[in-house]
Amino acid sequence: MTATNDFIPITPYTHNIEKGIFQWSAPSNIALVKYWGKRDDLGHQIPANPSISFTLNHYKTITSVAFEKKVNQDNWSFDLLFEGQPKEEFKPKIQKFLERIAPFMPFLKDYHFTINTQNTFPHSSGIASSASGMAALAMNFMSIEKALNPEMTEEYFYQKASFLARLGSGSACRSVKGNLVVWGNQENIEGSSNLYGVPFSGKVHSIFENYQDTILLVDKGEKQVSSTVGHDLMHNHPFAERRFEQAHENIDQLIPIFENGDLEAFIKIVESEALTLHAMMMTSMPYFILMKPNTLQIINAIWKYRNETKTPVCFTLDAGANVHVLYPENVKESVLQFIQSELVGYCQNGQYLCDQIGFGAATL
Ligand code: PMV
């Protein structure tokens, strides 16, 4: 198994490069089994339980990093542009990311970086871009490292990219490679690691190909409680230990479900996971609720529609009020009709986003 120290280069880079530029896109992802709670005693962003997610396709961050050798190598220096314009507000997050990855990227202080980033999600959609943003950034820094050390294997390249993305934002490590990605040590998933996400290596039924995710934008406002605070409240949480075990059990149960395509069983686990995540929030101290009345209206409408039509459609939630509606491609037309006639009224300004499973980061 790979350990944190394996990501520190031990020999000097073999190539010397004055300047260059790379550009990567990385998508968002939606967890089926949720990561909620960290093991701070084991390092930065180590999950308290394993998680598994669908990688999304259309909604992504596109980031380029230009780099040029500089004279003063005392500290790192970078400019941050959002859609081509300087964006000072984003700089502290990038600064923190660079501090975290510095021990693993000895070249950081040799260059000045110009980071230019943009999202494909509509402006102010309330969709968090930290997973896609940190993944896209990590890919670019790995491309620079590979240019300095071209002998690097592809396996190391992607593992370390996911490792770096994790240091930026935990779930970002699941946005690097693969359509179903596991993050966190899981006994029955070979190669799984707390340090980086790995593509799920088991058999996957064709029903999951092009699986659809329609994101209903219920509330686009700023969240009252950040994920960082939420994760932290799992320390000394009365149900935490049982919850962490349950995540292992749910992943175990999903392994044969991915193979046999039993959507009824899939739905039970996915919806239970979403409600468990929010139950953990409601039973934290202090407690909090991120769902809104319309979140519950949508859930009830999905249950009613599923009961009446037997369509295998279900919901999941991330740490917010928006609802991800998940369904196989073969019922796309009827589900979209249902969403337009029954659910759009619960969305803020009638807004929703259509996405589907994708394969991770791509170089442009
Ligand atoms: O990566 P973070 O720290 O933003 O946490 C993400 C937590 C959830 O989205 C709620 C669950 C998950 O596994 O993505």
XYZ file of N, CA and C in Angstrom, residues 16 20 27 38 57 69-70 78 81 91-93 109-110 117 128 171 175 180 184 225 275 321 343:
72
model
N 14.936 20.153 -16.739
C 14.917 21.548 -16.320
C 14.029 22.302 -17.307
N 6.135 27.147 -19.166
C 5.187 26.324 -19.918
C 3.773 26.605 -19.452
N -14.406 17.277 -13.447
C -15.840 17.381 -13.177
C -16.156 17.364 -11.678
N -14.027 13.287 9.629
C -12.607 13.103 9.297
C -11.871 12.475 10.468
N -20.264 14.688 -15.544
C -19.690 14.886 -16.869
C -19.667 16.351 -17.312
N 10.035 30.207 -14.532
C 11.102 30.228 -13.516
C 11.265 31.621 -12.945
N 11.472 31.721 -11.635
C 11.694 33.039 -11.044
C 13.009 33.032 -10.274
N 1.970 33.499 -7.048
C 1.003 33.141 -8.097
C -0.009 34.262 -8.291
N -6.660 34.094 -11.630
C -7.678 34.721 -12.477
C -8.904 33.832 -12.511
N -7.747 33.727 -3.568
C -6.325 33.484 -3.328
C -6.003 32.742 -2.019
N -6.667 33.087 -0.897
C -6.314 32.385 0.349
C -6.500 30.869 0.257
N -7.545 30.428 -0.450
C -7.789 28.986 -0.603
C -6.649 28.323 -1.387
N 8.430 26.470 -5.350
C 9.020 27.797 -5.120
C 9.919 28.254 -6.276
N 10.141 27.374 -7.245
C 11.016 27.735 -8.371
C 10.291 28.566 -9.429
N -8.970 30.100 -14.031
C -9.971 29.062 -13.806
C -11.369 29.537 -14.176
N -21.402 23.772 -5.511
C -20.050 23.970 -4.991
C -19.047 23.544 -6.043
N -13.453 15.489 -0.953
C -14.173 14.771 -2.003
C -13.609 15.058 -3.396
N -12.748 13.153 -8.109
C -13.062 13.787 -9.402
C -11.932 13.638 -10.407
N -16.892 5.535 -11.467
C -17.327 5.199 -10.109
C -16.041 5.190 -9.308
N -11.176 5.862 0.493
C -11.174 5.410 1.890
C -10.930 3.915 1.951
N -24.139 26.237 7.391
C -23.073 25.499 8.065
C -22.181 24.885 6.984
N -30.322 10.325 3.474
C -31.062 10.710 4.687
C -30.199 10.525 5.934
N -29.373 21.870 0.289
C -30.809 21.653 0.083
C -31.131 21.102 -1.303
N -41.741 18.761 -10.588
C -40.684 19.167 -9.643
C -40.130 20.579 -9.863
